[in-house]
Coordinates of C-alpha atoms in Angstrom, one line a residue:
X82 CA 28.2 82.5 109.8
X83 CA 25.1 82.7 112.1
X84 CA 24.0 79.2 113.2
X85 CA 20.4 78.2 114.5
X86 CA 19.7 74.8 116.3
X87 CA 16.1 74.1 116.3
X88 CA 15.4 70.9 119.4
X89 CA 12.6 68.5 118.6
X90 CA 9.3 67.6 121.2
X91 CA 9.8 67.3 124.7
X92 CA 13.5 69.1 124.5
X93 CA 15.1 72.5 124.8
X94 CA 18.1 74.8 124.3
X95 CA 20.1 72.9 127.5
X96 CA 19.7 69.0 126.0
X97 CA 21.3 67.0 123.8
X98 CA 24.6 68.0 122.2
X99 CA 23.0 71.2 121.8
X100 CA 25.0 73.3 124.4
X101 CA 28.3 71.5 123.2
X102 CA 27.8 72.6 119.8
X103 CA 26.9 75.8 120.6
X104 CA 30.1 76.4 122.8
X105 CA 32.5 74.8 119.8
X106 CA 31.0 76.8 117.2
X107 CA 31.0 80.3 119.1
X108 CA 34.4 79.6 119.9
X109 CA 35.0 79.5 116.6
X110 CA 33.6 83.2 115.7
X111 CA 29.7 82.0 114.5
X112 CA 26.8 83.3 115.5
X113 CA 24.4 80.6 117.3
X114 CA 21.0 80.8 118.5
X115 CA 19.5 78.3 120.2
X116 CA 15.2 78.9 120.7
X117 CA 12.9 77.0 123.7
X118 CA 9.7 76.0 121.7
X119 CA 6.6 74.9 123.3
X120 CA 6.3 71.6 125.5
X121 CA 4.3 68.7 124.1
X122 CA 1.3 69.9 125.7
X123 CA 1.2 73.0 123.9
X124 CA 3.1 71.8 120.4
X125 CA 1.8 73.1 117.5
X126 CA 3.1 74.2 114.2
X127 CA 1.2 77.6 115.3
X128 CA 2.7 77.5 118.1
X129 CA 6.1 77.8 117.6
X130 CA 6.0 79.8 114.3
X131 CA 5.0 82.1 117.1
X132 CA 7.6 81.5 118.8
X133 CA 10.5 81.5 116.0
X134 CA 8.6 84.8 114.5
X135 CA 11.1 86.7 117.1
X136 CA 13.9 85.2 115.7
X137 CA 13.0 85.9 111.8
X138 CA 15.1 89.3 111.1
X139 CA 18.1 87.1 112.6
X140 CA 17.9 85.1 109.4
X141 CA 20.4 86.4 106.8
X142 CA 21.9 85.2 103.2
X143 CA 24.1 83.0 105.4
X144 CA 22.4 81.2 108.3
X145 CA 23.0 77.7 108.4
X146 CA 20.3 75.5 110.3
X147 CA 20.7 72.7 112.6
X148 CA 17.3 70.6 113.5
X149 CA 16.9 67.5 115.6
X150 CA 14.0 65.0 115.4
X151 CA 10.6 67.0 114.4
X152 CA 12.7 70.4 114.0
X153 CA 14.0 69.2 110.4
X154 CA 10.0 68.7 109.8
X155 CA 9.4 72.8 111.2
X156 CA 12.3 73.7 109.2
X157 CA 11.0 72.3 106.2
X158 CA 7.5 74.2 106.6
X159 CA 9.8 77.8 107.7
X160 CA 11.2 76.8 103.7
X161 CA 7.9 76.2 101.5
X162 CA 7.1 79.8 103.6
X163 CA 9.8 81.6 101.6
X164 CA 12.5 81.5 104.4
X165 CA 16.0 81.0 102.7
X166 CA 19.3 78.8 104.1
X167 CA 22.1 78.5 103.5
X168 CA 22.1 75.4 104.3
X169 CA 20.3 72.6 106.8
X170 CA 21.6 69.8 108.8
X171 CA 19.4 67.6 110.1
X172 CA 19.7 65.4 112.7
X173 CA 17.1 62.5 113.4
X174 CA 14.8 64.0 110.8
X175 CA 11.0 62.8 109.3
X176 CA 8.3 63.7 107.9
X177 CA 4.7 62.4 108.5
X178 CA 3.3 60.0 111.4
X179 CA 5.2 57.4 112.8
X180 CA 2.6 55.6 114.8
X181 CA 3.4 56.1 118.2
X182 CA 2.7 58.6 121.5
X183 CA 4.6 61.3 119.4
X184 CA 2.5 62.0 116.0
X185 CA -0.5 63.3 118.3
X186 CA 2.2 66.7 119.6
X187 CA 3.7 66.4 116.0
X188 CA 1.2 65.9 113.2
X189 CA 0.6 69.4 112.8
X190 CA 4.3 69.7 112.0
X191 CA 5.2 66.8 110.1
X192 CA 1.6 65.5 108.4
X193 CA 2.0 68.0 105.8
X194 CA 2.1 67.8 101.9
X195 CA 5.3 69.3 101.5
X196 CA 6.1 70.5 98.5
X197 CA 10.6 69.4 98.1
X198 CA 11.2 71.1 94.9
X199 CA 10.1 74.9 96.3
X200 CA 12.1 73.8 99.6
X201 CA 15.0 73.2 97.7
X202 CA 15.0 76.1 95.9
X203 CA 15.2 78.2 99.4
X204 CA 17.9 75.6 100.3
X205 CA 20.5 74.3 98.0
X206 CA 22.3 72.2 100.5
X207 CA 21.1 69.3 103.2
X208 CA 23.2 66.4 105.2
X209 CA 21.6 64.4 107.2
X210 CA 22.0 62.0 110.1
X211 CA 20.3 58.9 112.1
X212 CA 20.9 56.1 113.9
X213 CA 20.3 52.6 112.4
X214 CA 19.2 51.5 115.8
X215 CA 16.6 54.5 116.1
X216 CA 13.8 53.2 118.5
X217 CA 11.7 56.6 117.5
X218 CA 11.7 56.7 113.9
X219 CA 12.5 54.3 111.2
X220 CA 15.4 54.4 109.3
X221 CA 13.3 54.2 106.1
X222 CA 11.3 57.6 107.3
X223 CA 14.6 59.4 106.9
X224 CA 15.9 57.9 103.8
X225 CA 12.3 59.2 102.0
X226 CA 13.2 62.6 103.5
X227 CA 16.9 62.7 101.8
X228 CA 15.1 61.3 98.6
X229 CA 13.0 64.0 98.5
X230 CA 15.6 66.6 99.2
X231 CA 18.0 65.1 97.1
X232 CA 20.1 64.9 100.7
X233 CA 23.5 63.1 101.8
X234 CA 22.2 60.6 104.2
X235 CA 24.4 59.4 106.9
X236 CA 23.3 56.4 108.8
X237 CA 25.4 55.4 112.1
X238 CA 25.8 52.4 113.4
X239 CA 23.9 52.0 117.4
X240 CA 23.3 55.8 117.2
X241 CA 20.0 55.3 118.4
X242 CA 18.1 59.0 117.7
X243 CA 21.1 61.3 118.6
X244 CA 20.2 62.4 121.6
X245 CA 21.7 62.0 124.9
X246 CA 20.1 59.0 126.6
X247 CA 21.8 57.1 123.2
X248 CA 25.3 58.7 124.2
X249 CA 24.9 62.0 122.4
X250 CA 26.2 64.7 124.9
X251 CA 28.7 65.5 122.0
X252 CA 28.5 65.1 118.7
X253 CA 31.9 65.8 116.6
X254 CA 30.7 64.8 113.2
X255 CA 28.2 67.3 113.0
X256 CA 30.4 69.9 114.2
X257 CA 33.5 68.4 111.3
X258 CA 31.2 68.3 109.0
X259 CA 29.2 72.1 109.8
X260 CA 33.4 73.2 109.8
X261 CA 33.7 71.6 106.0
X262 CA 30.6 73.2 105.3
X263 CA 32.1 76.7 106.3
X264 CA 34.9 76.1 104.6
X265 CA 33.5 75.0 101.4
X266 CA 31.3 77.9 102.0
X267 CA 34.1 80.9 101.9
X268 CA 36.6 79.4 99.2
X269 CA 33.2 79.2 96.8
X270 CA 32.6 82.9 97.7
X271 CA 36.1 83.3 95.8
X272 CA 35.3 81.7 93.1
X273 CA 32.3 83.8 92.5
X274 CA 34.7 86.5 92.8
X275 CA 36.1 84.8 89.8
X276 CA 33.1 84.0 88.0
X277 CA 32.1 87.7 87.5
X278 CA 35.5 88.7 86.6
X279 CA 35.2 86.6 83.6
X280 CA 31.3 87.6 83.0
X281 CA 32.8 91.1 82.7
X282 CA 35.2 89.6 80.1
X283 CA 32.2 88.4 78.3
X284 CA 33.0 85.2 79.2
X285 CA 30.6 82.5 80.6
X286 CA 30.6 82.8 84.6
X287 CA 32.4 80.1 85.6
X288 CA 35.0 80.7 88.3
X289 CA 37.4 78.3 90.2
X290 CA 39.9 78.1 93.3
X291 CA 42.1 75.6 93.6
X292 CA 43.1 75.2 97.5
X293 CA 45.4 72.5 99.8
X294 CA 45.4 72.0 103.3
X295 CA 42.9 75.4 103.9
X296 CA 45.4 77.1 101.7
X297 CA 45.1 79.2 98.3
X298 CA 47.1 77.3 95.5
X299 CA 45.6 79.5 92.4
X300 CA 42.3 80.8 91.4
X301 CA 40.9 81.0 87.5
X302 CA 38.2 81.6 85.5
X303 CA 36.7 80.9 81.9
X304 CA 38.3 82.2 78.9
X305 CA 37.4 80.5 76.0
X306 CA 36.7 83.5 74.2
X307 CA 39.2 85.7 74.7
X308 CA 41.9 82.8 74.1
X309 CA 40.0 81.4 71.5
X310 CA 40.9 77.9 72.7
X311 CA 37.9 75.5 73.6
X312 CA 39.6 74.0 76.5
X313 CA 40.3 76.9 78.7
X314 CA 38.2 76.4 80.9
X315 CA 38.4 78.0 84.9
X316 CA 39.1 75.0 85.8
X317 CA 41.4 73.6 83.6
X318 CA 43.4 76.9 84.0
X319 CA 42.7 76.8 87.5
X320 CA 44.9 73.2 87.4
X321 CA 47.5 74.3 84.9
X322 CA 48.4 77.5 87.3
X323 CA 48.5 75.3 90.1
X324 CA 51.5 73.7 89.1
X325 CA 52.6 70.1 90.3
X326 CA 49.6 69.0 92.8
X327 CA 51.4 65.4 93.5
X328 CA 53.4 67.3 95.9
X329 CA 50.7 68.9 98.0
X330 CA 47.4 67.1 100.3
X331 CA 44.0 67.5 100.7
X332 CA 43.4 69.4 97.7
X333 CA 39.8 70.6 96.3
X334 CA 38.8 72.4 93.2
X335 CA 36.0 75.0 94.0
X336 CA 33.7 75.9 90.9
X337 CA 30.6 77.2 90.6
X338 CA 29.7 75.4 87.6
X339 CA 29.4 71.4 87.9
X340 CA 32.4 70.2 85.7
X341 CA 32.4 68.6 82.3
X342 CA 34.3 65.5 81.8
X343 CA 37.3 67.1 80.7
X344 CA 37.8 69.0 83.6
X345 CA 36.9 66.2 85.7
X346 CA 39.2 64.1 84.1
X347 CA 41.9 66.7 84.6
X348 CA 41.2 67.0 88.6
X349 CA 41.5 63.5 88.5
X350 CA 45.1 63.0 86.5
X351 CA 46.1 65.5 89.2
X352 CA 45.6 64.2 92.5
X353 CA 42.4 66.6 93.3
X354 CA 41.2 64.9 96.6
X355 CA 37.3 66.9 96.5
X356 CA 35.7 68.7 93.9
X357 CA 32.9 71.4 95.0
X358 CA 30.6 73.1 92.7
X359 CA 27.7 75.2 93.0
X360 CA 25.7 75.3 90.1
X361 CA 24.3 72.0 88.6
X362 CA 24.8 71.7 84.5
X363 CA 21.9 71.5 82.0
X364 CA 22.7 67.7 80.6
X365 CA 25.8 67.4 82.0
X366 CA 26.8 64.2 83.2
X367 CA 30.2 64.2 84.2
X368 CA 30.5 63.4 88.1
X369 CA 28.6 60.2 86.6
X370 CA 31.1 59.0 85.0
X371 CA 33.3 58.8 88.5
X372 CA 32.3 54.9 88.9
X373 CA 33.5 54.4 85.3
X374 CA 36.3 56.0 86.0
X375 CA 37.4 54.4 89.3
X376 CA 36.6 50.8 87.4
X377 CA 39.8 51.5 85.5
X378 CA 42.0 52.7 88.4
X379 CA 41.8 56.1 88.8
X380 CA 41.6 57.4 92.7
X381 CA 38.1 59.3 92.7
X382 CA 37.9 62.6 94.3
X383 CA 34.5 63.5 96.7
X384 CA 32.0 65.5 95.1
X385 CA 30.0 68.3 96.8
X386 CA 27.2 70.1 95.3
X387 CA 25.0 72.8 95.8
X388 CA 27.6 75.6 97.8
X389 CA 25.9 79.0 97.3
X390 CA 24.1 77.2 94.2
X391 CA 21.9 80.9 94.1
X392 CA 24.6 82.9 93.5
X393 CA 25.9 81.1 90.1
X394 CA 22.7 81.0 89.3
X395 CA 22.0 84.3 89.3
X396 CA 25.4 84.8 87.2
X397 CA 24.7 82.8 84.3
X398 CA 20.4 84.5 84.6
X399 CA 22.2 87.4 83.9
X400 CA 24.9 86.3 81.7
X401 CA 21.6 84.9 79.2
X402 CA 19.2 87.8 79.8
X403 CA 22.4 89.5 78.2
X404 CA 23.8 87.2 75.2
X405 CA 20.0 86.7 74.5
X406 CA 20.3 82.8 75.1
X407 CA 19.6 80.0 77.2
X408 CA 21.6 77.3 79.5
X409 CA 21.0 74.5 77.0
X410 CA 22.5 76.6 74.1
X411 CA 25.0 78.1 76.2
X412 CA 26.2 74.5 77.1
X413 CA 26.2 72.9 73.6
X414 CA 28.5 76.1 72.1
X415 CA 30.6 76.1 74.9
X416 CA 31.2 72.3 76.4

């Protein structure tokens, strides 16, 4: 995968945890680009955009953007201009003004009316990190941004601004999460292969892969029409083909569509540790039932959404066009 690491106001490619992260990712075979933007006296949205123009041809469909401090707001400006990214990892990010000395250099980048729905269309996965005691960016700023982006926000106690003066010359948690995303990306691609097989057979374009300890255990696709059995969802077939999952560890179910209540219950019952899906299912509330299951003593899997969402959406759009139907009609008939 290709990653960009973007520094904040007054920073540079050689500061904070940027060189460490670049080295670690390159050791794993990823391509990493760390641009150097103009300093505080010359900083503006225009000058930063001009600097980034030389890298636009480096952007690919699997690009990951990692940004610190003011840089997350810069990334939002890129996304609102139509730049696409597979994932964004924001560290100490915010929008708007802070009421401190950094407002002047930051304001053209951060103090803007962002269309977050448009932004989320160009990137479906956001993860955020923020120090509980950040001296520059109040936690409330990060919480607001996370709400706007439907992002997971990880608050790090005593993390400060998550930069070198706060003790962050390395950032292992960020590296771990990028590694997890990279693995999720790979396996979701395999689930999409199964989804395409389903569509070729006239089935709903849903595919699933079951993985344990980084190893594929089974794969399947929807076959409710072929088998004339409504329970033959991709996830159910995949779990059944996987056999006795209780003897395995670190089990992840990858599926191209948010699983229904039946499939989620099967995953819980069979000991699945994580459920990763690409596309939200309209009117589907399966993952919202997890707290209710937990009340009854069930071991609840971690849920991650939005991995390769647009590819799954594209499959469904093709399917709906061929069948002359809509997603709500499909869901009502098939689930």
